[in-house]
Coordinates of C-alpha atoms in Angstrom, one line a residue:
M1 CA 26.4 -311.6 -55.0
A2 CA 24.2 -308.9 -56.7
T3 CA 25.8 -307.2 -60.0
G4 CA 23.8 -304.6 -60.7
N5 CA 22.7 -306.0 -63.7
T6 CA 19.2 -303.9 -64.8
E7 CA 17.8 -307.1 -66.7
I8 CA 14.3 -308.5 -65.3
S9 CA 14.4 -312.3 -65.3
H10 CA 10.2 -312.5 -64.3
D11 CA 8.0 -310.0 -64.0
F12 CA 5.2 -310.5 -61.9
P13 CA 2.9 -307.0 -62.5
S14 CA 1.5 -306.0 -58.4
F15 CA 3.8 -308.2 -57.2
F16 CA 7.4 -308.4 -57.5
K17 CA 10.5 -308.6 -60.3
V18 CA 12.9 -310.9 -60.3
Y19 CA 16.7 -309.3 -62.2
K20 CA 18.6 -312.0 -63.8
D21 CA 21.7 -311.1 -61.0
G22 CA 18.9 -312.7 -58.6
R23 CA 17.8 -309.1 -56.9
V24 CA 14.0 -309.2 -55.9
E25 CA 11.8 -305.8 -56.1
R26 CA 8.3 -305.9 -54.9
Y27 CA 5.9 -303.4 -56.2
W28 CA 5.1 -301.9 -52.9
N29 CA 6.9 -303.3 -49.4
T30 CA 4.9 -303.2 -46.0
D31 CA 4.8 -301.0 -43.4
F32 CA 6.0 -302.2 -39.8
V33 CA 4.0 -300.7 -37.1
E34 CA 5.4 -301.4 -33.5
A35 CA 3.3 -303.7 -31.2
G36 CA 1.8 -302.0 -28.1
V37 CA -1.8 -301.1 -26.9
D38 CA -4.3 -299.8 -29.6
T39 CA -6.0 -296.6 -29.5
E40 CA -9.3 -297.2 -30.9
T41 CA -9.6 -300.6 -29.2
G42 CA -7.8 -301.3 -26.7
V43 CA -6.0 -304.5 -27.4
Q44 CA -2.9 -305.3 -26.5
S45 CA -0.3 -306.4 -29.2
K46 CA 3.2 -308.3 -28.9
D47 CA 5.9 -309.7 -31.0
V48 CA 7.0 -312.9 -30.4
V49 CA 9.9 -315.8 -31.8
I50 CA 8.2 -318.8 -33.2
S51 CA 10.9 -320.3 -34.6
P52 CA 14.2 -318.6 -33.8
E53 CA 16.1 -320.9 -36.7
A54 CA 14.2 -320.1 -39.7
N55 CA 12.9 -317.0 -37.9
V56 CA 9.2 -317.3 -38.2
K57 CA 7.7 -315.5 -35.8
A58 CA 3.8 -313.5 -34.9
R59 CA 1.8 -311.5 -33.1
I60 CA -0.4 -311.9 -30.8
F61 CA -3.8 -309.8 -30.1
L62 CA -4.8 -309.6 -26.8
P63 CA -8.4 -308.1 -26.3
K64 CA -9.1 -306.8 -22.6
I65 CA -10.2 -309.5 -20.8
D66 CA -13.3 -309.3 -18.1
G67 CA -11.7 -311.4 -15.2
P68 CA -8.3 -313.6 -14.5
D69 CA -9.9 -316.5 -15.0
K70 CA -11.6 -316.4 -18.0
K71 CA -9.7 -317.9 -21.2
L72 CA -11.4 -317.0 -24.4
P73 CA -11.1 -318.6 -28.0
L74 CA -7.7 -319.1 -29.6
L75 CA -8.3 -317.6 -33.4
V76 CA -5.1 -318.7 -35.9
H77 CA -4.8 -315.7 -38.8
Y78 CA -2.7 -316.2 -41.8
H79 CA -2.3 -312.9 -43.6
G80 CA -2.8 -312.4 -47.6
G81 CA -0.5 -311.2 -50.3
G82 CA 0.3 -313.9 -53.1
F83 CA 2.8 -315.8 -50.6
C84 CA 4.8 -312.8 -51.6
L85 CA 4.0 -309.7 -49.5
G86 CA 2.4 -309.1 -46.1
S87 CA 3.4 -309.4 -42.6
P88 CA 1.0 -309.5 -39.5
F89 CA 2.9 -306.3 -38.3
A90 CA 1.3 -304.5 -41.0
S91 CA -0.7 -301.3 -40.1
A92 CA -3.4 -302.6 -41.5
F93 CA -3.5 -306.2 -40.4
K94 CA -3.4 -304.5 -37.0
T95 CA -6.4 -302.1 -37.4
F96 CA -7.7 -306.1 -38.6
L97 CA -6.9 -308.0 -36.3
S98 CA -7.6 -305.8 -32.8
T99 CA -11.2 -305.0 -34.1
L100 CA -11.8 -308.3 -35.1
A101 CA -10.3 -309.5 -31.7
T102 CA -12.5 -306.9 -30.0
Q103 CA -15.6 -307.9 -31.8
A104 CA -15.5 -311.6 -30.9
N105 CA -13.3 -311.3 -28.5
V106 CA -11.2 -313.9 -29.4
I107 CA -7.2 -313.8 -28.8
A108 CA -5.6 -313.7 -32.3
V109 CA -2.1 -314.7 -33.5
S110 CA -0.8 -313.3 -36.6
I111 CA 1.9 -315.9 -37.6
D112 CA 4.2 -314.5 -39.6
Y113 CA 5.0 -316.9 -42.6
R114 CA 8.2 -316.7 -44.9
L115 CA 7.8 -315.1 -48.2
A116 CA 8.4 -316.1 -51.3
P117 CA 10.6 -315.7 -54.3
E118 CA 13.3 -315.9 -51.5
H119 CA 11.4 -318.6 -49.5
K120 CA 10.8 -320.7 -52.1
L121 CA 7.1 -322.3 -50.9
P122 CA 6.2 -324.9 -49.8
T123 CA 7.7 -323.0 -47.4
A124 CA 5.3 -320.2 -46.3
Y125 CA 2.6 -323.5 -45.8
D126 CA 5.2 -325.9 -43.5
D127 CA 5.4 -322.7 -41.4
S128 CA 1.8 -321.5 -41.4
L129 CA 1.5 -325.6 -39.9
A130 CA 4.2 -325.0 -37.7
G131 CA 3.1 -321.8 -35.7
L132 CA -0.6 -323.9 -35.1
R133 CA 2.6 -326.4 -33.8
W134 CA 4.2 -323.9 -32.1
I135 CA 0.3 -323.2 -30.0
A136 CA -0.3 -326.8 -29.5
E137 CA 3.0 -326.5 -27.1
H138 CA 0.9 -324.5 -24.8
S139 CA -2.1 -326.6 -23.9
D140 CA -0.9 -327.8 -21.3
G141 CA -0.3 -324.4 -19.6
K142 CA 3.1 -324.8 -19.8
G143 CA 4.1 -323.6 -23.4
P144 CA 6.4 -320.8 -24.2
E145 CA 4.1 -317.5 -23.9
P146 CA 2.7 -316.8 -20.6
W147 CA -0.3 -315.3 -22.8
I148 CA -1.5 -318.2 -24.6
N149 CA -1.0 -320.1 -21.4
E150 CA -3.2 -317.8 -19.2
H151 CA -5.9 -316.6 -21.2
A152 CA -6.6 -319.4 -24.6
D153 CA -8.8 -321.8 -24.8
L154 CA -7.1 -324.2 -27.3
G155 CA -10.5 -326.2 -27.0
R156 CA -12.1 -323.2 -29.3
V157 CA -9.4 -322.5 -32.0
I158 CA -10.2 -320.9 -35.2
L159 CA -8.2 -321.2 -38.3
A160 CA -8.6 -317.9 -41.0
G161 CA -7.1 -316.1 -43.6
E162 CA -7.6 -314.0 -46.8
S163 CA -6.3 -314.7 -49.8
A164 CA -3.2 -316.6 -49.8
G165 CA -3.6 -316.3 -46.3
G166 CA -7.4 -318.3 -46.5
T167 CA -5.3 -321.3 -48.7
L168 CA -2.8 -321.6 -45.9
A169 CA -5.1 -322.2 -43.2
H170 CA -7.4 -324.7 -45.8
Y171 CA -3.8 -326.5 -45.9
V172 CA -3.3 -326.4 -41.9
A173 CA -7.4 -327.3 -41.1
V174 CA -6.2 -330.6 -43.1
Q175 CA -2.8 -331.1 -42.1
A176 CA -3.5 -330.9 -38.3
G177 CA -6.5 -333.3 -38.8
A178 CA -4.0 -336.2 -41.4
A179 CA -1.6 -335.9 -38.6
G180 CA -3.3 -336.0 -35.6
L181 CA -2.5 -332.9 -34.2
A182 CA -2.9 -332.9 -30.5
G183 CA -3.4 -330.0 -28.5
V184 CA -5.9 -328.1 -30.2
A185 CA -9.2 -328.6 -31.8
I186 CA -10.3 -327.2 -34.5
K187 CA -13.9 -325.7 -34.6
R188 CA -14.3 -323.1 -37.2
L189 CA -12.4 -322.1 -40.7
L190 CA -13.2 -319.0 -41.9
I191 CA -12.1 -318.6 -45.5
V192 CA -12.0 -315.5 -47.4
H193 CA -11.8 -314.5 -50.7
P194 CA -9.0 -317.1 -51.3
Y195 CA -6.1 -318.0 -53.4
F196 CA -6.8 -321.4 -55.0
G197 CA -5.3 -320.8 -58.7
A198 CA -7.0 -321.7 -61.5
K199 CA -7.8 -324.1 -64.1
E200 CA -4.9 -322.9 -66.5
P201 CA -1.2 -323.9 -65.6
D202 CA -0.6 -320.5 -63.2
K203 CA 2.9 -319.2 -64.4
F204 CA 3.7 -316.9 -61.0
Y205 CA 2.4 -319.6 -58.6
R206 CA 4.8 -322.2 -60.8
Y207 CA 7.8 -319.1 -60.3
M208 CA 7.2 -318.9 -56.5
C209 CA 6.9 -323.8 -56.0
P210 CA 9.0 -325.0 -58.6
T211 CA 7.3 -328.8 -57.0
S212 CA 4.2 -327.7 -58.0
S213 CA 2.5 -327.4 -61.6
G214 CA 0.5 -325.1 -60.7
T215 CA -2.5 -326.9 -61.9
D216 CA -5.8 -328.3 -60.6
D217 CA -3.9 -331.7 -60.2
D218 CA -1.9 -330.2 -56.9
P219 CA -4.1 -330.4 -54.2
R220 CA -2.8 -327.4 -52.1
L221 CA -4.5 -325.4 -55.3
N222 CA -7.5 -327.7 -55.5
P223 CA -8.8 -329.1 -51.8
A224 CA -11.6 -331.4 -54.5
V225 CA -8.1 -333.9 -55.5
D226 CA -6.9 -333.6 -52.0
P227 CA -6.7 -337.3 -51.0
D228 CA -6.9 -336.0 -46.7
L229 CA -9.4 -333.8 -47.7
L230 CA -12.3 -335.8 -45.8
K231 CA -9.1 -335.4 -42.5
L232 CA -10.0 -331.8 -41.7
K233 CA -10.9 -331.9 -38.5
C234 CA -13.5 -328.9 -37.6
D235 CA -17.0 -328.4 -36.9
A236 CA -17.7 -325.4 -39.9
V237 CA -16.2 -323.7 -42.5
L238 CA -17.2 -320.3 -43.7
V239 CA -16.7 -319.2 -47.4
C240 CA -16.5 -315.8 -48.7
V241 CA -16.4 -314.7 -52.0
A242 CA -16.8 -310.3 -53.4
E243 CA -19.1 -310.0 -56.9
K244 CA -15.8 -308.7 -58.3
D245 CA -13.3 -310.9 -57.9
G246 CA -11.3 -311.9 -59.9
L247 CA -10.9 -315.5 -57.7
K248 CA -14.6 -315.6 -56.7
G249 CA -14.7 -318.5 -59.2
R250 CA -12.3 -320.4 -57.9
G251 CA -13.5 -319.4 -54.0
L252 CA -17.2 -321.0 -55.0
A253 CA -15.3 -324.6 -56.1
Y254 CA -14.0 -324.3 -52.9
Y255 CA -17.3 -323.9 -51.5
G256 CA -19.0 -327.2 -53.8
A257 CA -15.8 -329.0 -53.3
M258 CA -16.2 -328.7 -49.0
K259 CA -20.2 -329.4 -50.1
K260 CA -19.8 -332.5 -51.8
S261 CA -16.9 -334.3 -49.9
G262 CA -19.1 -335.5 -46.9
W263 CA -16.2 -334.6 -44.0
G264 CA -19.1 -333.9 -42.1
G265 CA -19.4 -330.4 -40.9
T266 CA -21.4 -327.5 -42.1
V267 CA -20.4 -324.9 -44.3
D268 CA -21.7 -321.7 -45.2
L269 CA -21.3 -319.1 -48.1
H270 CA -21.2 -314.8 -47.9
E271 CA -21.1 -313.3 -51.3
T272 CA -20.3 -309.4 -51.0
K273 CA -22.4 -307.6 -53.9
G274 CA -20.0 -304.6 -56.2
E275 CA -16.9 -305.1 -54.1
D276 CA -13.3 -306.1 -55.3
H277 CA -10.6 -308.5 -54.2
C278 CA -9.6 -307.8 -50.3
F279 CA -11.7 -305.1 -50.4
H280 CA -11.6 -304.4 -47.0
F281 CA -8.3 -303.4 -46.7
F282 CA -8.3 -301.6 -50.0
N283 CA -11.4 -300.0 -49.8
P284 CA -11.2 -299.3 -45.5
K285 CA -14.7 -296.7 -46.4
S286 CA -16.7 -299.1 -48.0
E287 CA -20.3 -299.4 -45.9
N288 CA -20.0 -303.4 -47.1
I289 CA -17.3 -304.1 -44.5
G290 CA -19.7 -304.0 -41.6
P291 CA -21.8 -306.5 -42.7
L292 CA -18.8 -308.6 -43.8
M293 CA -16.7 -308.4 -39.9
K294 CA -20.6 -309.0 -38.5
K295 CA -20.5 -312.2 -40.7
M296 CA -17.0 -313.0 -39.2
V297 CA -17.6 -312.2 -36.0
D298 CA -20.8 -314.0 -36.0
F299 CA -19.0 -317.6 -37.4
I300 CA -16.6 -317.4 -34.7
Q301 CA -18.4 -316.5 -31.5
L302 CA -17.9 -320.0 -29.7
N303 CA -19.9 -320.5 -26.5

């Protein structure tokens, strides 16, 4: 129970601070935009509940369908925010996913995993995998969500995410392969400016995930040491990095690990010069957004 104590026990600038009475205060709060029709693209969106018990939700983005029987690839998106910020219901993600769904001609489902530190990691990882399992329930066309039943081709699935969401997308792809998850066929893995910790102990990550060392011996932070890495099931991986991003080195290390792993698919790298972490959200007027979006669209389009 909160006591009004103003003494801070943990402070992680740009993310959150925790008071000794247990209160969590974020440095910025995510806005909320209602689902509906996007006026710029015509994309329809709706919110669905994946797990009533855990209150895990998702937002689905449906582009204009060309013909009643046409089924589209399904992009499963995990948002960034250091595992502790962000939401599929925010204006920035509605704009981004509406644009991506239109340009790539895919249905997008963005998973609203529970956030740390109120929900300690690996909760976000578990919720993210649960989201894909929920999608797989639609493989016979009789799942709980009509839009997926009617319009999604679960034989053409793309997993995607930026920052911490890229970390989650990779984890889900590996776990789906390791578990032999039926009902979905992952074809592409799009990893944008991923968050994979650091070689030195990551105090921020360790606070959110008390069971982790916060170092390279944790396979969630260093896929190169994951014994299940070769079980990743997809045809291609695209790793996007930004020149001025402090996380660039870890993104390059991830790219190198995937190249050396021998898992069997193709791995490509795209670097944006002169930009910082997730600039396509933080610097919306950047002339570099167009080339990055084109690279993403070209990669995820499946014929």
